[in-house]
C-alpha cells in the first residue's frame, strides 16, 4: 500500500560521508558506495521481501533490504563502551566483578527495539559465525553458572532475543538458522520447567508467562523457517517434534493465546507433519486431557514422551492431576474414602506429593485403620488456588 | 421515360449509365475489400511503437493467455471503444446509475462485457492522455487512469499489476463515494469489495507460482477495512457494511488470520451503530455462517447452533451448495448437543463422512467412532471440526453404559442399578478396545462429573451404583457441561 510510494532510504546511508566531492557522488545519492559492490551478487536477496519478518514485531518496522553484519565480537565495540560508561553491565559481563569494566569475551549484545533500520550500521550487526559462537557461549553459561537460575534465565532470555533480532535483520533463513532457533526453543522449554518449580515466588509467575510467550514466538518463526526449508527439500529431521511442542503447550490452561484456536491451527498443517509419531502422540495427549481420561494420559505420557516433551508438559501436570482429584472427589462413595496410594499410582506422583496437592486444593486427607492415607470424598471445599499449583515431576514405577 | 441523368444534359446513351453504375459498384467492392484486408493487417504495421506491442502479445501468449487472441483493431476503433467506456462511466455517475457503474467496475466477475475496451487499450497505448485531455473524464482521472491500466493488465493475464492498479482506482473511487451524500452507488461499492478480493486472490496465485511472496490478499484486507470504515456510521450507507464484513471474513479465513475477524464482529454487534434487522437477508445469512463457524472453533455450541440454524433457515432454497456448507458445520454442533441428523439429510447433501459418527452415537460403538475419525481425519482437520468430533467419545461411552444397564434391567431389575466395572471392561474389550479396570473407573468418574451419568463409584467394591431414576440423562439440546 504505502510501501509503493514510500521508497525507503537505502540502509546505512551516512550523511557524514556527503562532504566528499569526489566523482563517487555521481552514483545515486541513496546508495552507499560500499553497498553497490555487494548489490550485484546479492541483489536478488536484497529485493525479495522477507516472509519471516513481516510479523516479527521485534524489529519494529518491515525491512526492505538486508544488512550483512561485520561485528567481530559478541557485543559491538560502541555498545560495550557505552554500557561501561553507564555501568549497565550484567553480572556475567563484569570483568573481575567490576561493574564498569567489561571485555569482548564477556559482553553480549543487548536486545533493544529500534524504530527504523536507517540508524543501523553493519559493524553493529553480528555475522552468522559470531552469532553461532555467541549462542554456544550463552548455552554454556546456562549449564555452568552458579548464579540463581532466575538471574541466568533473565540474562540469556534477553541476549538470545538479540541474537534472533540479528538473524532476521540479515535475513538468514537456512539450516543454520533452524539449528539456532531449535537451540533457543530448547532453552525456553527447559526454563519453562525450572521456573515453574519455584512457584511460590509471585514474581516468577510473570517470568513464566513471558518465557512461554517468547517460546511461542520462537516456535512461530521456526515454523516459518521450516516452511521455507520444505519448499526445497523434505521434512527437517526435528520438525515433527517441534510442531508437537506447540500442541502440547495447549495442555496448560494459562498460556498466552497465539490468536487462534488449535482447530484453526491444524488446518494449516501438511499431512506429513500431521501423520508423524510426535504429532500423533501430542494430539492424543490433548484428547485424553480434554476427555478426562487421566489413566491413559499418564500411561501414554510415561511411555512415549521425549525428554523435551516431558520438560514442557511437567509444569502442566499439576492442573491435570488436580482435575482428576476433583473427579474422584465428586464421584466417590461417601462412606468409603479413596486410597491415596492407588490414586498416586494412576497419576504417576509420589504419595506425599499427592497429599500436598490435595491440601493445596482445599481438600482434607485422613488415615484409615490400616494406616493408609485416604481422601474422604464428596468434600465441597475443592478449589484451584490462584497462585498456582506446586510442580511435581512424573514419577515412574 | 428518361432517368434523372438524361434530364440534365445532352442525352447520354443508356449503356453509359449502366457502365457508370457498374463502375460505382466495382469501386465500392474494391473499397470494402481493401478495408477488409486493412483490418486483417497486424497491429505492428500501424503507427505505434511496434516493439512493445509485439513483445506484450508474445509474452501474453507464452503466459498461457486465458483469453482468445486479441482482435485486430484499428486505431480509430480502439479510440472509439475507450471513449465509449469513459463516457459510460461519466454518464453513470452523473445520472446516478449504479447498475451501469457496477458493470464497468466488475473486472474479473464480468470480464466478458469489458473485453472490448480491454483489447482497445492494448492498441491505443495513450489512454492516460486521453483521460486528461477531455474535461469530462479528467475530473475522474484518479479513478479512470488506474482503472484502464487494470483492464489492460488483466487482459494480458498480469494479475499482480492488475491488482495494484485496481487498488489505486478503488481508493480514488472510495474518496468520491465518501463525498456523495446518498448511498446511490452502494452496488458499485459492493462490486469494488468483491473485485478487490478476487483480484488479490488471482494476484497471489500468480505470485506464488513464480516463487514470490504473496501479499496482495493482505492488502485487500486492509482496503476492505477502509471501505468498512466509510460505511460504518449514521446514514443510509450503513446498509452495505455487512456485505463488506463478509468479504473481510472470506479474506481472513483464506489468509488464516481468523483472529482478525474479532474486531469486525465487535464493530457490527456490540457498537450500537447497527441493527441487524436493517441488513438484507442474503448478507445476514453469510454473516451468520462465518460467525457461526468461529463459534464452532471456540466450542461455544449453543451460540453456534443459533447462528448456523439461522443461516440454514434463511438460506435461499435453491442454493444447495451453500446449505451443504452450513450443514457441514451445523451437524457436529448438533451432535455435541445430543441431536442426531437423519440419514436422508446426510445423503441429500452429500455429507456421508458423518454417517459412521452418527451410527456410533446411536449404538454406543466406540470402535466405530474412532474408525470414522481416522478414516476422514484429513477432511475433519481441514474443516476444523476434528476436536469437536473427538469430544463425542463421552456421549458414546454414555450410550454404551446405558445399553449395559438396559440389558441388566431386563435380566434382573432389582440388581440393574449396580453396574460392575468388570462388566464395562468386558463390554469394551468385546468391542475391540483395550481397557483395564482403572481406565474404566476413570471413564465412569468423568461421566458422573459431567452429569452424563447419575450415581457414584464404590472403588472398594469395584462397582458403579446408578441412580434409580434416569441414571443416563439426555443432553436435550444442551452441550456437555465442562
PDB file of C-alpha atoms in Angstrom, chain B residues 50-207:
ATOM      1  CA  UNK B  50       5.985  -1.759 -32.668  1.00  0.00           C
ATOM      2  CA  UNK B  51       8.291  -3.468 -30.237  1.00  0.00           C
ATOM      3  CA  UNK B  52       6.232  -3.112 -27.108  1.00  0.00           C
ATOM      4  CA  UNK B  53       3.021  -4.403 -28.531  1.00  0.00           C
ATOM      5  CA  UNK B  54       4.626  -7.400 -30.183  1.00  0.00           C
ATOM      6  CA  UNK B  55       6.541  -8.180 -27.062  1.00  0.00           C
ATOM      7  CA  UNK B  56       3.422  -7.890 -24.987  1.00  0.00           C
ATOM      8  CA  UNK B  57       1.468 -10.094 -27.276  1.00  0.00           C
ATOM      9  CA  UNK B  58       4.091 -12.789 -27.429  1.00  0.00           C
ATOM     10  CA  UNK B  59       4.590 -12.598 -23.686  1.00  0.00           C
ATOM     11  CA  UNK B  60       0.910 -12.889 -23.209  1.00  0.00           C
ATOM     12  CA  UNK B  61       0.757 -15.950 -25.381  1.00  0.00           C
ATOM     13  CA  UNK B  62       3.645 -17.639 -23.640  1.00  0.00           C
ATOM     14  CA  UNK B  63       1.912 -16.995 -20.355  1.00  0.00           C
ATOM     15  CA  UNK B  64      -0.928 -19.198 -21.490  1.00  0.00           C
ATOM     16  CA  UNK B  65      -3.305 -16.404 -22.159  1.00  0.00           C
ATOM     17  CA  UNK B  66      -6.650 -17.177 -20.674  1.00  0.00           C
ATOM     18  CA  UNK B  67      -8.498 -15.233 -23.310  1.00  0.00           C
ATOM     19  CA  UNK B  68      -8.661 -15.715 -27.071  1.00  0.00           C
ATOM     20  CA  UNK B  69      -6.071 -13.956 -29.155  1.00  0.00           C
ATOM     21  CA  UNK B  70      -6.524 -10.237 -29.262  1.00  0.00           C
ATOM     22  CA  UNK B  71      -8.668  -8.918 -32.004  1.00  0.00           C
ATOM     23  CA  UNK B  72      -7.008  -6.833 -34.600  1.00  0.00           C
ATOM     24  CA  UNK B  73      -8.256  -3.337 -34.198  1.00  0.00           C
ATOM     25  CA  UNK B  74      -7.815  -0.130 -35.987  1.00  0.00           C
ATOM     26  CA  UNK B  75      -6.693   2.902 -34.061  1.00  0.00           C
ATOM     27  CA  UNK B  76      -9.961   4.584 -34.698  1.00  0.00           C
ATOM     28  CA  UNK B  77     -11.992   1.680 -33.410  1.00  0.00           C
ATOM     29  CA  UNK B  78      -9.781   1.392 -30.327  1.00  0.00           C
ATOM     30  CA  UNK B  79     -10.167   5.071 -29.609  1.00  0.00           C
ATOM     31  CA  UNK B  80     -13.892   4.782 -30.001  1.00  0.00           C
ATOM     32  CA  UNK B  81     -14.137   1.881 -27.586  1.00  0.00           C
ATOM     33  CA  UNK B  82     -12.135   3.586 -24.908  1.00  0.00           C
ATOM     34  CA  UNK B  83     -14.049   6.808 -25.129  1.00  0.00           C
ATOM     35  CA  UNK B  84     -17.245   4.764 -25.068  1.00  0.00           C
ATOM     36  CA  UNK B  85     -16.165   3.165 -21.796  1.00  0.00           C
ATOM     37  CA  UNK B  86     -15.160   6.501 -20.317  1.00  0.00           C
ATOM     38  CA  UNK B  87     -18.396   8.146 -21.353  1.00  0.00           C
ATOM     39  CA  UNK B  88     -20.468   5.368 -19.949  1.00  0.00           C
ATOM     40  CA  UNK B  89     -18.666   5.779 -16.667  1.00  0.00           C
ATOM     41  CA  UNK B  90     -19.237   9.509 -16.524  1.00  0.00           C
ATOM     42  CA  UNK B  91     -22.842   9.166 -17.646  1.00  0.00           C
ATOM     43  CA  UNK B  92     -23.469   6.592 -14.970  1.00  0.00           C
ATOM     44  CA  UNK B  93     -22.079   8.870 -12.307  1.00  0.00           C
ATOM     45  CA  UNK B  94     -23.973  11.916 -13.412  1.00  0.00           C
ATOM     46  CA  UNK B  95     -27.264  10.053 -13.738  1.00  0.00           C
ATOM     47  CA  UNK B  96     -26.601   8.041 -10.556  1.00  0.00           C
ATOM     48  CA  UNK B  97     -26.985   4.782 -12.388  1.00  0.00           C
ATOM     49  CA  UNK B  98     -25.425   2.277 -10.021  1.00  0.00           C
ATOM     50  CA  UNK B  99     -26.123  -0.761 -12.171  1.00  0.00           C
ATOM     51  CA  UNK B 100     -24.163   0.507 -15.168  1.00  0.00           C
ATOM     52  CA  UNK B 101     -21.384   1.751 -12.960  1.00  0.00           C
ATOM     53  CA  UNK B 102     -21.066  -1.645 -11.293  1.00  0.00           C
ATOM     54  CA  UNK B 103     -20.847  -3.383 -14.650  1.00  0.00           C
ATOM     55  CA  UNK B 104     -17.982  -1.112 -15.623  1.00  0.00           C
ATOM     56  CA  UNK B 105     -16.075  -1.933 -12.437  1.00  0.00           C
ATOM     57  CA  UNK B 106     -16.622  -5.686 -12.480  1.00  0.00           C
ATOM     58  CA  UNK B 107     -13.244  -6.507 -13.937  1.00  0.00           C
ATOM     59  CA  UNK B 108     -12.951 -10.163 -13.072  1.00  0.00           C
ATOM     60  CA  UNK B 109     -16.533 -11.059 -12.388  1.00  0.00           C
ATOM     61  CA  UNK B 110     -17.897  -9.690 -15.628  1.00  0.00           C
ATOM     62  CA  UNK B 111     -14.929  -9.526 -17.915  1.00  0.00           C
ATOM     63  CA  UNK B 112     -16.775 -10.724 -20.997  1.00  0.00           C
ATOM     64  CA  UNK B 113     -18.502  -7.384 -21.384  1.00  0.00           C
ATOM     65  CA  UNK B 114     -15.290  -5.476 -20.734  1.00  0.00           C
ATOM     66  CA  UNK B 115     -13.127  -7.369 -23.134  1.00  0.00           C
ATOM     67  CA  UNK B 116     -13.793  -4.927 -25.953  1.00  0.00           C
ATOM     68  CA  UNK B 117     -12.333  -1.851 -24.240  1.00  0.00           C
ATOM     69  CA  UNK B 118      -9.588  -4.016 -22.740  1.00  0.00           C
ATOM     70  CA  UNK B 119      -8.449  -5.068 -26.191  1.00  0.00           C
ATOM     71  CA  UNK B 120      -8.631  -1.479 -27.319  1.00  0.00           C
ATOM     72  CA  UNK B 121      -6.284  -0.424 -24.538  1.00  0.00           C
ATOM     73  CA  UNK B 122      -3.543  -2.641 -25.833  1.00  0.00           C
ATOM     74  CA  UNK B 123      -3.814  -0.994 -29.200  1.00  0.00           C
ATOM     75  CA  UNK B 124      -4.294   2.574 -28.135  1.00  0.00           C
ATOM     76  CA  UNK B 125      -1.466   2.997 -25.686  1.00  0.00           C
ATOM     77  CA  UNK B 126      -2.046   6.590 -24.774  1.00  0.00           C
ATOM     78  CA  UNK B 127      -5.200   6.345 -22.747  1.00  0.00           C
ATOM     79  CA  UNK B 128      -3.803   8.478 -19.923  1.00  0.00           C
ATOM     80  CA  UNK B 129      -3.543  11.448 -22.177  1.00  0.00           C
ATOM     81  CA  UNK B 130      -6.996  10.800 -23.472  1.00  0.00           C
ATOM     82  CA  UNK B 131      -8.409  10.847 -19.966  1.00  0.00           C
ATOM     83  CA  UNK B 132      -6.626  14.030 -19.011  1.00  0.00           C
ATOM     84  CA  UNK B 133      -7.372  15.930 -22.161  1.00  0.00           C
ATOM     85  CA  UNK B 134     -11.104  15.688 -22.057  1.00  0.00           C
ATOM     86  CA  UNK B 135     -12.589  17.790 -19.296  1.00  0.00           C
ATOM     87  CA  UNK B 136     -15.388  15.413 -18.616  1.00  0.00           C
ATOM     88  CA  UNK B 137     -13.127  12.468 -17.975  1.00  0.00           C
ATOM     89  CA  UNK B 138     -10.375  14.431 -16.283  1.00  0.00           C
ATOM     90  CA  UNK B 139     -12.456  15.056 -13.207  1.00  0.00           C
ATOM     91  CA  UNK B 140     -12.355  11.326 -12.551  1.00  0.00           C
ATOM     92  CA  UNK B 141      -8.776  10.902 -13.743  1.00  0.00           C
ATOM     93  CA  UNK B 142      -7.665   9.451 -10.422  1.00  0.00           C
ATOM     94  CA  UNK B 143     -10.172   6.671 -10.842  1.00  0.00           C
ATOM     95  CA  UNK B 144     -10.195   6.209 -14.599  1.00  0.00           C
ATOM     96  CA  UNK B 145      -6.481   6.106 -15.387  1.00  0.00           C
ATOM     97  CA  UNK B 146      -5.644   3.284 -12.983  1.00  0.00           C
ATOM     98  CA  UNK B 147      -8.885   1.558 -13.913  1.00  0.00           C
ATOM     99  CA  UNK B 148      -7.891   1.495 -17.563  1.00  0.00           C
ATOM    100  CA  UNK B 149      -4.449   0.244 -16.561  1.00  0.00           C
ATOM    101  CA  UNK B 150      -6.107  -2.504 -14.598  1.00  0.00           C
ATOM    102  CA  UNK B 151      -8.227  -3.549 -17.562  1.00  0.00           C
ATOM    103  CA  UNK B 152      -5.182  -3.624 -19.766  1.00  0.00           C
ATOM    104  CA  UNK B 153      -3.115  -5.704 -17.357  1.00  0.00           C
ATOM    105  CA  UNK B 154      -5.973  -8.075 -16.684  1.00  0.00           C
ATOM    106  CA  UNK B 155      -6.420  -8.688 -20.382  1.00  0.00           C
ATOM    107  CA  UNK B 156      -2.752  -9.619 -20.631  1.00  0.00           C
ATOM    108  CA  UNK B 157      -3.060 -12.003 -17.723  1.00  0.00           C
ATOM    109  CA  UNK B 158      -0.839  -9.850 -15.494  1.00  0.00           C
ATOM    110  CA  UNK B 159      -2.909 -10.144 -12.378  1.00  0.00           C
ATOM    111  CA  UNK B 160      -0.422  -8.693  -9.963  1.00  0.00           C
ATOM    112  CA  UNK B 161      -0.249  -5.463 -11.935  1.00  0.00           C
ATOM    113  CA  UNK B 162      -3.999  -5.518 -12.392  1.00  0.00           C
ATOM    114  CA  UNK B 163      -4.485  -5.726  -8.651  1.00  0.00           C
ATOM    115  CA  UNK B 164      -2.144  -2.832  -7.926  1.00  0.00           C
ATOM    116  CA  UNK B 165      -3.906  -0.625 -10.456  1.00  0.00           C
ATOM    117  CA  UNK B 166      -7.331  -1.623  -9.220  1.00  0.00           C
ATOM    118  CA  UNK B 167      -6.439  -0.781  -5.663  1.00  0.00           C
ATOM    119  CA  UNK B 168      -5.459   2.725  -6.750  1.00  0.00           C
ATOM    120  CA  UNK B 169      -8.665   3.164  -8.689  1.00  0.00           C
ATOM    121  CA  UNK B 170     -10.708   1.766  -5.839  1.00  0.00           C
ATOM    122  CA  UNK B 171      -9.092   4.093  -3.333  1.00  0.00           C
ATOM    123  CA  UNK B 172      -9.921   7.073  -5.517  1.00  0.00           C
ATOM    124  CA  UNK B 173     -13.467   5.835  -6.036  1.00  0.00           C
ATOM    125  CA  UNK B 174     -13.933   5.448  -2.320  1.00  0.00           C
ATOM    126  CA  UNK B 175     -12.910   9.051  -1.855  1.00  0.00           C
ATOM    127  CA  UNK B 176     -15.595  10.150  -4.280  1.00  0.00           C
ATOM    128  CA  UNK B 177     -18.107   7.856  -2.652  1.00  0.00           C
ATOM    129  CA  UNK B 178     -17.444   9.440   0.690  1.00  0.00           C
ATOM    130  CA  UNK B 179     -18.346  12.805  -0.789  1.00  0.00           C
ATOM    131  CA  UNK B 180     -21.632  11.667  -2.284  1.00  0.00           C
ATOM    132  CA  UNK B 181     -24.349  12.163   0.208  1.00  0.00           C
ATOM    133  CA  UNK B 182     -26.702   9.397  -0.703  1.00  0.00           C
ATOM    134  CA  UNK B 183     -25.979   5.727  -0.974  1.00  0.00           C
ATOM    135  CA  UNK B 184     -26.923   5.506  -4.644  1.00  0.00           C
ATOM    136  CA  UNK B 185     -23.594   3.934  -5.570  1.00  0.00           C
ATOM    137  CA  UNK B 186     -23.794   1.168  -2.984  1.00  0.00           C
ATOM    138  CA  UNK B 187     -23.992  -1.539  -5.639  1.00  0.00           C
ATOM    139  CA  UNK B 188     -20.748  -0.227  -7.117  1.00  0.00           C
ATOM    140  CA  UNK B 189     -19.116  -0.369  -3.706  1.00  0.00           C
ATOM    141  CA  UNK B 190     -20.206  -3.988  -3.377  1.00  0.00           C
ATOM    142  CA  UNK B 191     -18.531  -4.736  -6.685  1.00  0.00           C
ATOM    143  CA  UNK B 192     -15.440  -2.916  -5.507  1.00  0.00           C
ATOM    144  CA  UNK B 193     -15.287  -5.047  -2.366  1.00  0.00           C
ATOM    145  CA  UNK B 194     -15.809  -8.245  -4.303  1.00  0.00           C
ATOM    146  CA  UNK B 195     -13.317  -7.381  -7.010  1.00  0.00           C
ATOM    147  CA  UNK B 196     -10.533  -6.341  -4.684  1.00  0.00           C
ATOM    148  CA  UNK B 197     -10.701  -9.740  -3.074  1.00  0.00           C
ATOM    149  CA  UNK B 198     -10.963 -11.722  -6.317  1.00  0.00           C
ATOM    150  CA  UNK B 199      -8.156  -9.804  -7.985  1.00  0.00           C
ATOM    151  CA  UNK B 200      -5.953 -10.181  -4.903  1.00  0.00           C
ATOM    152  CA  UNK B 201      -6.526 -13.924  -4.891  1.00  0.00           C
ATOM    153  CA  UNK B 202      -5.605 -14.156  -8.546  1.00  0.00           C
ATOM    154  CA  UNK B 203      -2.548 -11.964  -7.988  1.00  0.00           C
ATOM    155  CA  UNK B 204      -1.357 -14.074  -5.087  1.00  0.00           C
ATOM    156  CA  UNK B 205      -1.748 -17.244  -7.118  1.00  0.00           C
ATOM    157  CA  UNK B 206       0.385 -15.687  -9.826  1.00  0.00           C
ATOM    158  CA  UNK B 207       3.000 -14.562  -7.298  1.00  0.00           C
TER     159      UNK B 207
END
